[in-house]
Amino acid sequence: DNFIKTHCFTVRSRQYQEIERRFEIIKDMYNLEYHLATSLNVRAEKRRLFTEGVFCPRSTAELGDRPGLVAARMIRILAEIGHSRHSLNQLVMEKVDRGDRQ
C-alpha cells in the first residue's frame, strides 16, 4: 500500500465521513475538554501529571501544557470509541438514576 491510497480519499468516501463525524463530536465536546484542562491545572492542589502511553507528547512543544494535552487526548479517545456529549450525558444520568456515586 502506498501513502496516497492510505491517507487520501474523496469527500464522499466512508473514511472522510468518519473523520468529519469525529471532528463534529470533538467540537461539540470542547466545553468538557476545557473543564478537564482547567481542573487538572489547579496549582494549589499540586497535582502531578504523568504523560505516558496515549498521553505521551509527540514534541517538546506539547510538554508546555500538560493539562491541555491530557484533556485534548482524552476527548479524542472518547470520540474515537464512539462517545459524544449526548452519550456521555446519558451515561451520567443512568448512574444518577441508579444512585451510583463513583
PDB file of C-alpha atoms in Angstrom:
ATOM      1  CA  ASP A   1       0.000   0.000   0.000  1.00  0.00           C
ATOM      2  CA  ASN A   2       1.261   3.422  -0.855  1.00  0.00           C
ATOM      3  CA  PHE A   3       0.894   6.716   1.001  1.00  0.00           C
ATOM      4  CA  ILE A   4      -1.829   8.157  -1.252  1.00  0.00           C
ATOM      5  CA  LYS A   5      -4.017   5.072  -1.032  1.00  0.00           C
ATOM      6  CA  THR A   6      -3.714   5.054   2.771  1.00  0.00           C
ATOM      7  CA  HIS A   7      -4.058   8.769   3.586  1.00  0.00           C
ATOM      8  CA  CYS A   8      -6.011  10.323   0.704  1.00  0.00           C
ATOM      9  CA  PHE A   9      -9.661   9.760  -0.121  1.00  0.00           C
ATOM     10  CA  THR A  10     -12.566  11.561  -1.732  1.00  0.00           C
ATOM     11  CA  VAL A  11     -15.067  13.757   0.089  1.00  0.00           C
ATOM     12  CA  ARG A  12     -17.809  11.198  -0.500  1.00  0.00           C
ATOM     13  CA  SER A  13     -15.807   8.276   0.865  1.00  0.00           C
ATOM     14  CA  ARG A  14     -16.647   6.448   4.068  1.00  0.00           C
ATOM     15  CA  GLN A  15     -13.281   7.408   5.584  1.00  0.00           C
ATOM     16  CA  TYR A  16     -13.908  11.130   5.052  1.00  0.00           C
ATOM     17  CA  GLN A  17     -17.385  10.894   6.558  1.00  0.00           C
ATOM     18  CA  GLU A  18     -15.949   9.127   9.622  1.00  0.00           C
ATOM     19  CA  ILE A  19     -13.290  11.838  10.091  1.00  0.00           C
ATOM     20  CA  GLU A  20     -15.921  14.540   9.707  1.00  0.00           C
ATOM     21  CA  ARG A  21     -18.182  12.822  12.258  1.00  0.00           C
ATOM     22  CA  ARG A  22     -15.356  12.590  14.811  1.00  0.00           C
ATOM     23  CA  PHE A  23     -14.439  16.233  14.234  1.00  0.00           C
ATOM     24  CA  GLU A  24     -18.025  17.308  14.947  1.00  0.00           C
ATOM     25  CA  ILE A  25     -18.049  15.231  18.153  1.00  0.00           C
ATOM     26  CA  ILE A  26     -14.744  16.785  19.265  1.00  0.00           C
ATOM     27  CA  LYS A  27     -16.052  20.288  18.543  1.00  0.00           C
ATOM     28  CA  ASP A  28     -19.237  19.536  20.470  1.00  0.00           C
ATOM     29  CA  MET A  29     -17.245  18.365  23.498  1.00  0.00           C
ATOM     30  CA  TYR A  30     -14.987  21.452  23.653  1.00  0.00           C
ATOM     31  CA  ASN A  31     -16.535  22.631  26.934  1.00  0.00           C
ATOM     32  CA  LEU A  32     -15.724  19.267  28.517  1.00  0.00           C
ATOM     33  CA  GLU A  33     -12.153  19.483  27.215  1.00  0.00           C
ATOM     34  CA  TYR A  34     -11.796  22.984  28.669  1.00  0.00           C
ATOM     35  CA  HIS A  35     -13.219  21.842  32.031  1.00  0.00           C
ATOM     36  CA  LEU A  36     -10.828  18.879  32.167  1.00  0.00           C
ATOM     37  CA  ALA A  37      -7.826  21.063  31.341  1.00  0.00           C
ATOM     38  CA  THR A  38      -8.665  23.730  33.930  1.00  0.00           C
ATOM     39  CA  SER A  39      -9.454  21.100  36.581  1.00  0.00           C
ATOM     40  CA  LEU A  40      -6.103  19.412  36.002  1.00  0.00           C
ATOM     41  CA  ASN A  41      -4.296  22.753  36.107  1.00  0.00           C
ATOM     42  CA  VAL A  42      -5.233  23.822  39.643  1.00  0.00           C
ATOM     43  CA  ARG A  43      -1.797  24.692  41.005  1.00  0.00           C
ATOM     44  CA  ALA A  44      -2.993  24.950  44.605  1.00  0.00           C
ATOM     45  CA  GLU A  45      -3.695  21.209  44.638  1.00  0.00           C
ATOM     46  CA  LYS A  46      -0.238  20.392  43.225  1.00  0.00           C
ATOM     47  CA  ARG A  47      -1.356  17.508  41.059  1.00  0.00           C
ATOM     48  CA  ARG A  48       1.393  15.637  39.279  1.00  0.00           C
ATOM     49  CA  LEU A  49       0.528  14.701  35.717  1.00  0.00           C
ATOM     50  CA  PHE A  50       2.370  11.838  34.121  1.00  0.00           C
ATOM     51  CA  THR A  51       2.223  11.995  30.357  1.00  0.00           C
ATOM     52  CA  GLU A  52       2.963   8.454  29.259  1.00  0.00           C
ATOM     53  CA  GLY A  53       1.310   5.977  26.926  1.00  0.00           C
ATOM     54  CA  VAL A  54      -1.502   7.576  24.911  1.00  0.00           C
ATOM     55  CA  PHE A  55      -0.852  10.862  26.698  1.00  0.00           C
ATOM     56  CA  CYS A  56       2.830  10.945  25.725  1.00  0.00           C
ATOM     57  CA  PRO A  57       3.704  14.238  23.989  1.00  0.00           C
ATOM     58  CA  ARG A  58       4.768  13.946  20.368  1.00  0.00           C
ATOM     59  CA  SER A  59       7.005  17.003  20.560  1.00  0.00           C
ATOM     60  CA  THR A  60       8.656  19.229  23.149  1.00  0.00           C
ATOM     61  CA  ALA A  61       6.081  21.931  22.334  1.00  0.00           C
ATOM     62  CA  GLU A  62       3.326  19.719  23.778  1.00  0.00           C
ATOM     63  CA  LEU A  63       5.199  19.456  27.101  1.00  0.00           C
ATOM     64  CA  GLY A  64       4.362  23.063  27.982  1.00  0.00           C
ATOM     65  CA  ASP A  65       0.651  22.471  28.528  1.00  0.00           C
ATOM     66  CA  ARG A  66       0.293  19.026  30.048  1.00  0.00           C
ATOM     67  CA  PRO A  67      -3.266  19.564  31.344  1.00  0.00           C
ATOM     68  CA  GLY A  68      -4.350  20.745  27.889  1.00  0.00           C
ATOM     69  CA  LEU A  69      -2.597  17.809  26.232  1.00  0.00           C
ATOM     70  CA  VAL A  70      -4.237  15.257  28.536  1.00  0.00           C
ATOM     71  CA  ALA A  71      -7.683  16.843  28.112  1.00  0.00           C
ATOM     72  CA  ALA A  72      -7.409  17.030  24.317  1.00  0.00           C
ATOM     73  CA  ARG A  73      -6.227  13.426  24.026  1.00  0.00           C
ATOM     74  CA  MET A  74      -8.995  12.227  26.357  1.00  0.00           C
ATOM     75  CA  ILE A  75     -11.677  13.905  24.226  1.00  0.00           C
ATOM     76  CA  ARG A  76     -10.195  12.421  21.042  1.00  0.00           C
ATOM     77  CA  ILE A  77     -10.122   8.951  22.603  1.00  0.00           C
ATOM     78  CA  LEU A  78     -13.759   9.286  23.681  1.00  0.00           C
ATOM     79  CA  ALA A  79     -14.718  10.399  20.148  1.00  0.00           C
ATOM     80  CA  GLU A  80     -12.740   7.557  18.601  1.00  0.00           C
ATOM     81  CA  ILE A  81     -14.588   4.926  20.618  1.00  0.00           C
ATOM     82  CA  GLY A  82     -17.899   6.472  19.656  1.00  0.00           C
ATOM     83  CA  HIS A  83     -18.855   8.604  22.636  1.00  0.00           C
ATOM     84  CA  SER A  84     -20.432  12.002  22.132  1.00  0.00           C
ATOM     85  CA  ARG A  85     -21.633  14.665  24.532  1.00  0.00           C
ATOM     86  CA  HIS A  86     -25.119  13.172  24.307  1.00  0.00           C
ATOM     87  CA  SER A  87     -23.976   9.601  25.043  1.00  0.00           C
ATOM     88  CA  LEU A  88     -21.853  10.763  27.998  1.00  0.00           C
ATOM     89  CA  ASN A  89     -24.828  12.696  29.387  1.00  0.00           C
ATOM     90  CA  GLN A  90     -26.930   9.543  29.123  1.00  0.00           C
ATOM     91  CA  LEU A  91     -24.294   7.507  30.989  1.00  0.00           C
ATOM     92  CA  VAL A  92     -24.188  10.091  33.784  1.00  0.00           C
ATOM     93  CA  MET A  93     -27.972  10.198  34.040  1.00  0.00           C
ATOM     94  CA  GLU A  94     -28.150   6.386  34.194  1.00  0.00           C
ATOM     95  CA  LYS A  95     -25.646   6.380  37.071  1.00  0.00           C
ATOM     96  CA  VAL A  96     -27.608   9.110  38.872  1.00  0.00           C
ATOM     97  CA  ASP A  97     -30.835   7.145  38.457  1.00  0.00           C
ATOM     98  CA  ARG A  98     -29.179   4.047  39.912  1.00  0.00           C
ATOM     99  CA  GLY A  99     -27.739   6.067  42.783  1.00  0.00           C
ATOM    100  CA  ASP A 100     -24.101   5.284  41.946  1.00  0.00           C
ATOM    101  CA  ARG A 101     -21.651   7.750  43.440  1.00  0.00           C
ATOM    102  CA  GLN A 102     -18.456   6.663  41.691  1.00  0.00           C
TER     103      GLN A 102
END
